[in-house]
PDB file of C-alpha atoms in Angstrom:
ATOM      1  CA  MET A   1     -81.732  85.222-170.158  1.00  0.00           C
ATOM      2  CA  SER A   2     -82.392  88.228-172.128  1.00  0.00           C
ATOM      3  CA  GLU A   3     -82.419  90.270-169.146  1.00  0.00           C
ATOM      4  CA  VAL A   4     -78.173  89.074-168.831  1.00  0.00           C
ATOM      5  CA  ILE A   5     -77.647  89.521-172.576  1.00  0.00           C
ATOM      6  CA  TRP A   6     -78.484  93.043-172.356  1.00  0.00           C
ATOM      7  CA  HIS A   7     -76.750  93.735-168.825  1.00  0.00           C
ATOM      8  CA  ASP A   8     -73.464  92.046-170.565  1.00  0.00           C
ATOM      9  CA  ILE A   9     -74.014  94.254-174.045  1.00  0.00           C
ATOM     10  CA  GLU A  10     -74.418  97.747-172.145  1.00  0.00           C
ATOM     11  CA  CYS A  11     -72.613  97.238-169.314  1.00  0.00           C
ATOM     12  CA  GLY A  12     -70.364  94.496-169.322  1.00  0.00           C
ATOM     13  CA  SER A  13     -67.245  95.728-171.816  1.00  0.00           C
ATOM     14  CA  TYR A  14     -67.003  99.119-169.288  1.00  0.00           C
ATOM     15  CA  ARG A  15     -63.134  98.836-168.250  1.00  0.00           C
ATOM     16  CA  GLN A  16     -62.272 102.374-167.230  1.00  0.00           C
ATOM     17  CA  ASP A  17     -62.862 102.478-163.961  1.00  0.00           C
ATOM     18  CA  LEU A  18     -61.282  98.641-163.014  1.00  0.00           C
ATOM     19  CA  PRO A  19     -58.186  99.987-162.359  1.00  0.00           C
ATOM     20  CA  LEU A  20     -59.327 102.252-159.252  1.00  0.00           C
ATOM     21  CA  TRP A  21     -61.692  99.826-157.555  1.00  0.00           C
ATOM     22  CA  LEU A  22     -58.410  97.059-157.227  1.00  0.00           C
ATOM     23  CA  ALA A  23     -56.342 100.159-155.666  1.00  0.00           C
ATOM     24  CA  LEU A  24     -58.944 100.874-153.550  1.00  0.00           C
ATOM     25  CA  ALA A  25     -59.223  97.148-152.301  1.00  0.00           C
ATOM     26  CA  ALA A  26     -55.814  96.915-152.138  1.00  0.00           C
ATOM     27  CA  GLU A  27     -55.463 100.205-150.038  1.00  0.00           C
ATOM     28  CA  TYR A  28     -58.334  99.157-147.456  1.00  0.00           C
ATOM     29  CA  ALA A  29     -59.008  95.383-147.877  1.00  0.00           C
ATOM     30  CA  SER A  30     -56.474  93.181-146.297  1.00  0.00           C
ATOM     31  CA  PRO A  31     -56.372  89.409-146.576  1.00  0.00           C
ATOM     32  CA  GLY A  32     -59.640  87.730-145.562  1.00  0.00           C
ATOM     33  CA  ALA A  33     -61.856  90.756-145.612  1.00  0.00           C
ATOM     34  CA  GLN A  34     -64.979  90.812-148.182  1.00  0.00           C
ATOM     35  CA  ILE A  35     -65.809  93.886-149.950  1.00  0.00           C
ATOM     36  CA  LEU A  36     -69.226  94.579-150.623  1.00  0.00           C
ATOM     37  CA  ASP A  37     -69.946  95.436-153.993  1.00  0.00           C
ATOM     38  CA  VAL A  38     -73.586  97.439-154.661  1.00  0.00           C
ATOM     39  CA  GLY A  39     -75.508  96.713-157.875  1.00  0.00           C
ATOM     40  CA  ALA A  40     -72.869  93.618-159.127  1.00  0.00           C
ATOM     41  CA  GLY A  41     -75.358  92.781-161.675  1.00  0.00           C
ATOM     42  CA  THR A  42     -73.259  89.843-163.659  1.00  0.00           C
ATOM     43  CA  GLY A  43     -69.905  90.485-161.795  1.00  0.00           C
ATOM     44  CA  ARG A  44     -67.709  93.127-164.161  1.00  0.00           C
ATOM     45  CA  VAL A  45     -66.025  94.487-160.837  1.00  0.00           C
ATOM     46  CA  SER A  46     -66.868  91.432-158.456  1.00  0.00           C
ATOM     47  CA  LEU A  47     -64.999  89.143-160.769  1.00  0.00           C
ATOM     48  CA  THR A  48     -62.156  91.301-161.308  1.00  0.00           C
ATOM     49  CA  LEU A  49     -62.061  92.206-157.492  1.00  0.00           C
ATOM     50  CA  ALA A  50     -61.888  88.513-156.697  1.00  0.00           C
ATOM     51  CA  ARG A  51     -59.274  87.079-159.695  1.00  0.00           C
ATOM     52  CA  ALA A  52     -57.088  89.203-158.518  1.00  0.00           C
ATOM     53  CA  GLY A  53     -57.405  87.474-154.768  1.00  0.00           C
ATOM     54  CA  HIS A  54     -60.274  89.623-152.918  1.00  0.00           C
ATOM     55  CA  GLU A  55     -63.086  88.088-151.037  1.00  0.00           C
ATOM     56  CA  VAL A  56     -66.321  89.538-152.518  1.00  0.00           C
ATOM     57  CA  VAL A  57     -70.065  90.013-151.156  1.00  0.00           C
ATOM     58  CA  ALA A  58     -72.070  91.162-154.862  1.00  0.00           C
ATOM     59  CA  LEU A  59     -75.263  92.939-153.763  1.00  0.00           C
ATOM     60  CA  ASP A  60     -77.983  93.585-156.520  1.00  0.00           C
ATOM     61  CA  THR A  61     -81.628  93.332-157.120  1.00  0.00           C
ATOM     62  CA  SER A  62     -81.908  90.730-159.601  1.00  0.00           C
ATOM     63  CA  ARG A  63     -82.325  87.159-159.018  1.00  0.00           C
ATOM     64  CA  VAL A  64     -81.272  86.032-162.625  1.00  0.00           C
ATOM     65  CA  LEU A  65     -78.562  88.743-162.538  1.00  0.00           C
ATOM     66  CA  LEU A  66     -76.447  87.097-159.441  1.00  0.00           C
ATOM     67  CA  ALA A  67     -77.515  83.749-160.888  1.00  0.00           C
ATOM     68  CA  GLU A  68     -75.068  84.244-163.622  1.00  0.00           C
ATOM     69  CA  LEU A  69     -72.816  86.108-161.668  1.00  0.00           C
ATOM     70  CA  ALA A  70     -72.812  82.749-159.291  1.00  0.00           C
ATOM     71  CA  ARG A  71     -72.004  80.566-162.429  1.00  0.00           C
ATOM     72  CA  ARG A  72     -69.511  83.035-163.255  1.00  0.00           C
ATOM     73  CA  ALA A  73     -67.417  83.193-160.231  1.00  0.00           C
ATOM     74  CA  ARG A  74     -66.972  79.083-159.586  1.00  0.00           C
ATOM     75  CA  GLY A  75     -64.472  78.424-157.689  1.00  0.00           C
ATOM     76  CA  LEU A  76     -63.786  82.228-156.757  1.00  0.00           C
ATOM     77  CA  PRO A  77     -64.210  83.564-153.672  1.00  0.00           C
ATOM     78  CA  VAL A  78     -67.810  85.727-154.452  1.00  0.00           C
ATOM     79  CA  GLU A  79     -70.873  85.418-152.569  1.00  0.00           C
ATOM     80  CA  THR A  80     -74.243  86.358-153.456  1.00  0.00           C
ATOM     81  CA  ALA A  81     -76.723  88.852-151.774  1.00  0.00           C
ATOM     82  CA  GLN A  82     -80.187  89.608-153.252  1.00  0.00           C
ATOM     83  CA  ALA A  83     -81.553  92.700-152.200  1.00  0.00           C
ATOM     84  CA  ASP A  84     -82.333  96.310-152.900  1.00  0.00           C
ATOM     85  CA  ALA A  85     -79.382  99.263-151.637  1.00  0.00           C
ATOM     86  CA  ARG A  86     -81.715 101.196-150.205  1.00  0.00           C
ATOM     87  CA  THR A  87     -82.576  98.395-147.864  1.00  0.00           C
ATOM     88  CA  PHE A  88     -80.199  95.855-147.536  1.00  0.00           C
ATOM     89  CA  THR A  89     -79.595  94.157-144.309  1.00  0.00           C
ATOM     90  CA  LEU A  90     -76.423  91.905-143.742  1.00  0.00           C
ATOM     91  CA  PRO A  91     -76.662  90.831-140.100  1.00  0.00           C
ATOM     92  CA  GLY A  92     -73.139  90.749-138.311  1.00  0.00           C
ATOM     93  CA  ARG A  93     -71.645  91.285-141.617  1.00  0.00           C
ATOM     94  CA  SER A  94     -69.390  94.826-141.751  1.00  0.00           C
ATOM     95  CA  PHE A  95     -66.556  95.248-144.851  1.00  0.00           C
ATOM     96  CA  PRO A  96     -63.701  97.790-144.811  1.00  0.00           C
ATOM     97  CA  LEU A  97     -64.861  98.526-148.557  1.00  0.00           C
ATOM     98  CA  ILE A  98     -68.158  99.355-150.455  1.00  0.00           C
ATOM     99  CA  VAL A  99     -67.890  99.532-153.767  1.00  0.00           C
ATOM    100  CA  VAL A 100     -71.492 101.310-155.855  1.00  0.00           C
ATOM    101  CA  PRO A 101     -69.863 101.003-159.428  1.00  0.00           C
ATOM    102  CA  MET A 102     -70.982 103.060-162.589  1.00  0.00           C
ATOM    103  CA  GLN A 103     -73.729 105.720-161.065  1.00  0.00           C
ATOM    104  CA  THR A 104     -75.744 102.471-159.293  1.00  0.00           C
ATOM    105  CA  LEU A 105     -76.509 105.246-156.615  1.00  0.00           C
ATOM    106  CA  GLN A 106     -77.943 107.687-159.160  1.00  0.00           C
ATOM    107  CA  LEU A 107     -80.605 104.475-160.365  1.00  0.00           C
ATOM    108  CA  LEU A 108     -82.268 104.405-156.628  1.00  0.00           C
ATOM    109  CA  GLY A 109     -84.762 107.074-157.278  1.00  0.00           C
ATOM    110  CA  GLY A 110     -83.871 110.129-155.481  1.00  0.00           C
ATOM    111  CA  PRO A 111     -82.763 112.242-152.065  1.00  0.00           C
ATOM    112  CA  GLU A 112     -84.363 109.792-149.879  1.00  0.00           C
ATOM    113  CA  ALA A 113     -83.188 106.944-151.662  1.00  0.00           C
ATOM    114  CA  HIS A 114     -79.633 107.702-151.990  1.00  0.00           C
ATOM    115  CA  ALA A 115     -79.835 109.255-148.344  1.00  0.00           C
ATOM    116  CA  SER A 116     -81.456 105.614-147.195  1.00  0.00           C
ATOM    117  CA  PHE A 117     -78.513 103.696-148.933  1.00  0.00           C
ATOM    118  CA  LEU A 118     -76.024 105.529-147.219  1.00  0.00           C
ATOM    119  CA  LEU A 119     -76.993 104.772-143.841  1.00  0.00           C
ATOM    120  CA  ARG A 120     -77.206 101.145-144.610  1.00  0.00           C
ATOM    121  CA  ALA A 121     -73.587 101.633-145.952  1.00  0.00           C
ATOM    122  CA  ARG A 122     -72.658 103.064-142.737  1.00  0.00           C
ATOM    123  CA  GLN A 123     -74.190 100.911-140.822  1.00  0.00           C
ATOM    124  CA  HIS A 124     -72.455  97.735-142.555  1.00  0.00           C
ATOM    125  CA  LEU A 125     -69.298  99.796-142.537  1.00  0.00           C
ATOM    126  CA  SER A 126     -65.946  98.517-140.393  1.00  0.00           C
ATOM    127  CA  PRO A 127     -64.069 101.118-138.432  1.00  0.00           C
ATOM    128  CA  GLY A 128     -61.412 102.700-140.544  1.00  0.00           C
ATOM    129  CA  GLY A 129     -63.313 101.493-144.040  1.00  0.00           C
ATOM    130  CA  ALA A 130     -64.249 102.997-146.761  1.00  0.00           C
ATOM    131  CA  VAL A 131     -67.412 104.144-149.484  1.00  0.00           C
ATOM    132  CA  ALA A 132     -66.339 104.518-152.774  1.00  0.00           C
ATOM    133  CA  VAL A 133     -69.431 105.668-154.855  1.00  0.00           C
ATOM    134  CA  ALA A 134     -69.210 106.766-158.508  1.00  0.00           C
ATOM    135  CA  ILE A 135     -71.472 109.209-159.936  1.00  0.00           C
ATOM    136  CA  ALA A 136     -71.807 110.682-163.270  1.00  0.00           C
ATOM    137  CA  SER A 137     -69.878 113.838-164.162  1.00  0.00           C
ATOM    138  CA  MET A 138     -72.911 116.070-164.736  1.00  0.00           C
ATOM    139  CA  ASP A 139     -70.524 118.233-167.165  1.00  0.00           C
ATOM    140  CA  ASP A 140     -69.943 115.346-169.075  1.00  0.00           C
ATOM    141  CA  PHE A 141     -73.947 114.933-170.246  1.00  0.00           C
ATOM    142  CA  GLU A 142     -74.400 115.763-174.409  1.00  0.00           C
ATOM    143  CA  GLU A 143     -78.719 115.867-174.601  1.00  0.00           C
ATOM    144  CA  PHE A 144     -79.454 114.777-178.143  1.00  0.00           C
ATOM    145  CA  ASP A 145     -82.339 113.273-179.813  1.00  0.00           C
ATOM    146  CA  ALA A 146     -82.497 110.753-182.616  1.00  0.00           C
ATOM    147  CA  GLU A 147     -84.634 113.583-184.845  1.00  0.00           C
ATOM    148  CA  GLN A 148     -82.301 116.339-184.282  1.00  0.00           C
ATOM    149  CA  ALA A 149     -78.624 114.607-184.048  1.00  0.00           C
ATOM    150  CA  GLU A 150     -76.760 114.442-187.140  1.00  0.00           C
ATOM    151  CA  ALA A 151     -75.075 111.029-186.139  1.00  0.00           C
ATOM    152  CA  LEU A 152     -75.911 108.772-183.470  1.00  0.00           C
ATOM    153  CA  PRO A 153     -73.445 107.122-180.737  1.00  0.00           C
ATOM    154  CA  LEU A 154     -72.631 103.969-181.809  1.00  0.00           C
ATOM    155  CA  PRO A 155     -74.454 100.981-180.972  1.00  0.00           C
ATOM    156  CA  ASP A 156     -73.617  97.985-178.653  1.00  0.00           C
ATOM    157  CA  VAL A 157     -73.737  95.028-180.452  1.00  0.00           C
ATOM    158  CA  ALA A 158     -73.012  90.923-180.019  1.00  0.00           C
ATOM    159  CA  GLU A 159     -73.955  88.191-181.697  1.00  0.00           C
ATOM    160  CA  ILE A 160     -75.363  84.979-179.236  1.00  0.00           C
ATOM    161  CA  ALA A 161     -76.763  81.601-180.547  1.00  0.00           C
ATOM    162  CA  GLY A 162     -77.284  82.575-183.784  1.00  0.00           C
ATOM    163  CA  ARG A 163     -78.622  86.154-183.032  1.00  0.00           C
ATOM    164  CA  ALA A 164     -77.673  89.469-183.449  1.00  0.00           C
ATOM    165  CA  TYR A 165     -78.382  92.056-180.499  1.00  0.00           C
ATOM    166  CA  PHE A 166     -77.906  95.886-180.930  1.00  0.00           C
ATOM    167  CA  SER A 167     -78.640  98.215-178.078  1.00  0.00           C
ATOM    168  CA  GLN A 168     -78.446 101.842-179.887  1.00  0.00           C
ATOM    169  CA  PRO A 169     -78.769 105.028-177.557  1.00  0.00           C
ATOM    170  CA  THR A 170     -81.306 107.356-179.169  1.00  0.00           C
ATOM    171  CA  SER A 171     -81.470 109.731-176.690  1.00  0.00           C
ATOM    172  CA  ILE A 172     -80.403 112.065-173.583  1.00  0.00           C
ATOM    173  CA  ARG A 173     -82.530 114.477-172.395  1.00  0.00           C
ATOM    174  CA  ARG A 174     -83.159 116.018-168.840  1.00  0.00           C
ATOM    175  CA  GLU A 175     -86.459 115.453-167.079  1.00  0.00           C
ATOM    176  CA  ALA A 176     -86.614 117.306-164.069  1.00  0.00           C
ATOM    177  CA  ASP A 177     -84.216 116.009-161.771  1.00  0.00           C
ATOM    178  CA  ALA A 178     -82.664 113.523-163.559  1.00  0.00           C
ATOM    179  CA  PHE A 179     -81.134 112.659-167.108  1.00  0.00           C
ATOM    180  CA  VAL A 180     -83.395 109.909-169.272  1.00  0.00           C
ATOM    181  CA  LEU A 181     -81.299 107.654-171.637  1.00  0.00           C
ATOM    182  CA  GLU A 182     -83.133 105.848-174.249  1.00  0.00           C
ATOM    183  CA  ARG A 183     -81.695 103.097-176.104  1.00  0.00           C
ATOM    184  CA  LEU A 184     -83.241 101.031-179.244  1.00  0.00           C
ATOM    185  CA  ARG A 185     -82.655  97.667-178.850  1.00  0.00           C
ATOM    186  CA  GLU A 186     -83.308  94.944-181.528  1.00  0.00           C
ATOM    187  CA  VAL A 187     -82.712  91.615-182.232  1.00  0.00           C
ATOM    188  CA  VAL A 188     -82.109  89.312-185.314  1.00  0.00           C
ATOM    189  CA  ASP A 189     -82.432  85.994-185.519  1.00  0.00           C
ATOM    190  CA  GLN A 190     -81.231  83.747-188.101  1.00  0.00           C
ATOM    191  CA  HIS A 191     -84.108  84.221-190.311  1.00  0.00           C
ATOM    192  CA  GLY A 192     -83.718  87.922-190.235  1.00  0.00           C
ATOM    193  CA  GLU A 193     -86.938  88.389-188.206  1.00  0.00           C
ATOM    194  CA  ARG A 194     -86.371  91.626-185.938  1.00  0.00           C
ATOM    195  CA  ARG A 195     -87.618  92.629-182.528  1.00  0.00           C
ATOM    196  CA  SER A 196     -87.341  95.703-181.329  1.00  0.00           C
ATOM    197  CA  SER A 197     -88.355  97.616-177.867  1.00  0.00           C
ATOM    198  CA  VAL A 198     -87.699 100.873-176.043  1.00  0.00           C
ATOM    199  CA  ASP A 199     -85.655 100.941-172.683  1.00  0.00           C
ATOM    200  CA  ARG A 200     -85.278 103.790-170.645  1.00  0.00           C
ATOM    201  CA  THR A 201     -82.873 104.405-167.744  1.00  0.00           C
ATOM    202  CA  ARG A 202     -83.274 107.376-165.257  1.00  0.00           C
ATOM    203  CA  LEU A 203     -80.418 108.559-163.467  1.00  0.00           C
ATOM    204  CA  ASP A 204     -80.981 110.960-160.439  1.00  0.00           C
ATOM    205  CA  LEU A 205     -79.469 114.379-160.950  1.00  0.00           C
ATOM    206  CA  LEU A 206     -76.302 114.259-158.244  1.00  0.00           C
ATOM    207  CA  THR A 207     -73.676 116.197-157.723  1.00  0.00           C
ATOM    208  CA  PRO A 208     -70.541 115.632-155.073  1.00  0.00           C
ATOM    209  CA  ARG A 209     -71.203 118.247-152.939  1.00  0.00           C
ATOM    210  CA  ARG A 210     -75.020 116.762-152.625  1.00  0.00           C
ATOM    211  CA  LEU A 211     -73.680 113.271-151.696  1.00  0.00           C
ATOM    212  CA  GLU A 212     -71.330 114.962-149.151  1.00  0.00           C
ATOM    213  CA  THR A 213     -74.193 116.726-147.833  1.00  0.00           C
ATOM    214  CA  LEU A 214     -76.490 113.311-147.424  1.00  0.00           C
ATOM    215  CA  ALA A 215     -73.308 111.227-146.178  1.00  0.00           C
ATOM    216  CA  HIS A 216     -72.416 114.256-143.343  1.00  0.00           C
ATOM    217  CA  ALA A 217     -76.448 113.490-142.010  1.00  0.00           C
ATOM    218  CA  VAL A 218     -75.823 109.868-141.314  1.00  0.00           C
ATOM    219  CA  ASP A 219     -71.761 110.150-140.161  1.00  0.00           C
ATOM    220  CA  LEU A 220     -69.752 109.716-143.446  1.00  0.00           C
ATOM    221  CA  GLN A 221     -67.329 112.223-144.200  1.00  0.00           C
ATOM    222  CA  THR A 222     -65.458 112.664-147.710  1.00  0.00           C
ATOM    223  CA  ARG A 223     -61.849 111.123-147.469  1.00  0.00           C
ATOM    224  CA  GLU A 224     -61.356 112.634-151.399  1.00  0.00           C
ATOM    225  CA  LEU A 225     -62.665 112.976-154.803  1.00  0.00           C
ATOM    226  CA  ARG A 226     -61.356 110.417-157.916  1.00  0.00           C
ATOM    227  CA  ARG A 227     -61.601 111.342-161.651  1.00  0.00           C
ATOM    228  CA  ILE A 228     -62.484 108.548-164.056  1.00  0.00           C
ATOM    229  CA  GLU A 229     -61.899 109.882-167.805  1.00  0.00           C
ATOM    230  CA  PRO A 230     -64.563 109.660-170.049  1.00  0.00           C
ATOM    231  CA  THR A 231     -64.211 106.904-172.578  1.00  0.00           C
ATOM    232  CA  ASP A 232     -65.730 107.180-176.482  1.00  0.00           C
ATOM    233  CA  ALA A 233     -68.950 105.208-175.070  1.00  0.00           C
ATOM    234  CA  HIS A 234     -69.090 106.180-171.690  1.00  0.00           C
ATOM    235  CA  ILE A 235     -69.066 109.171-169.335  1.00  0.00           C
ATOM    236  CA  GLY A 236     -67.146 110.425-166.983  1.00  0.00           C
ATOM    237  CA  SER A 237     -67.134 109.562-163.522  1.00  0.00           C
ATOM    238  CA  GLU A 238     -66.245 111.186-159.942  1.00  0.00           C
ATOM    239  CA  VAL A 239     -65.950 108.750-157.139  1.00  0.00           C
ATOM    240  CA  VAL A 240     -66.867 110.249-153.861  1.00  0.00           C
ATOM    241  CA  ILE A 241     -64.506 108.249-151.108  1.00  0.00           C
ATOM    242  CA  LEU A 242     -66.557 108.264-147.732  1.00  0.00           C
ATOM    243  CA  GLN A 243     -65.251 107.074-144.459  1.00  0.00           C
TER     244      GLN A 243
END
């Protein structure tokens, strides 16, 4: 259950991109056609699309997160698929729209992994369909360290079943071909006992131009580029729409 809690605390409240995924769904997905949501987690995007009347296949590596998504999606047109985005195969399935929100592509582990996903996406794309990939805006990254920063970003906080959960970003730094985000995770129970751990998330460096080059190699072309503006808690994204 802790995997679900941390995922929801750190990712679940993000809303800035939802209007774009809904607009793309309305543009590309005709009634009865399924949309593939890659890196679906507990369903932040999948549930939004399903509540708007779209059918969704939610793909993620985590059995735990998908089980929670399925619980939340009861009565909605959502199907789950546990698979790695780099190697997934859904035999006989194609999609008019494949969405890759919240820098999911940059979690896969470098150019070869990005290319592998794009090939799989191309193989599962319906004629005239689109792959929409959100990547972090490199210009929005500001490196900081807990020992040097005058003020850290505010923590994400939740209270669940008598426990308080805190996720505090403590650093962002460049490491070779990636940015690494560190968070201090703390849980305080009803007796005041505190448990702490450190989580590290590695985001591959990736620009729209580099993504475009990788996409061309698998016969995907860039149709357009859309911008998701930053919020107080999240950096901005560029959404590359490939066909």
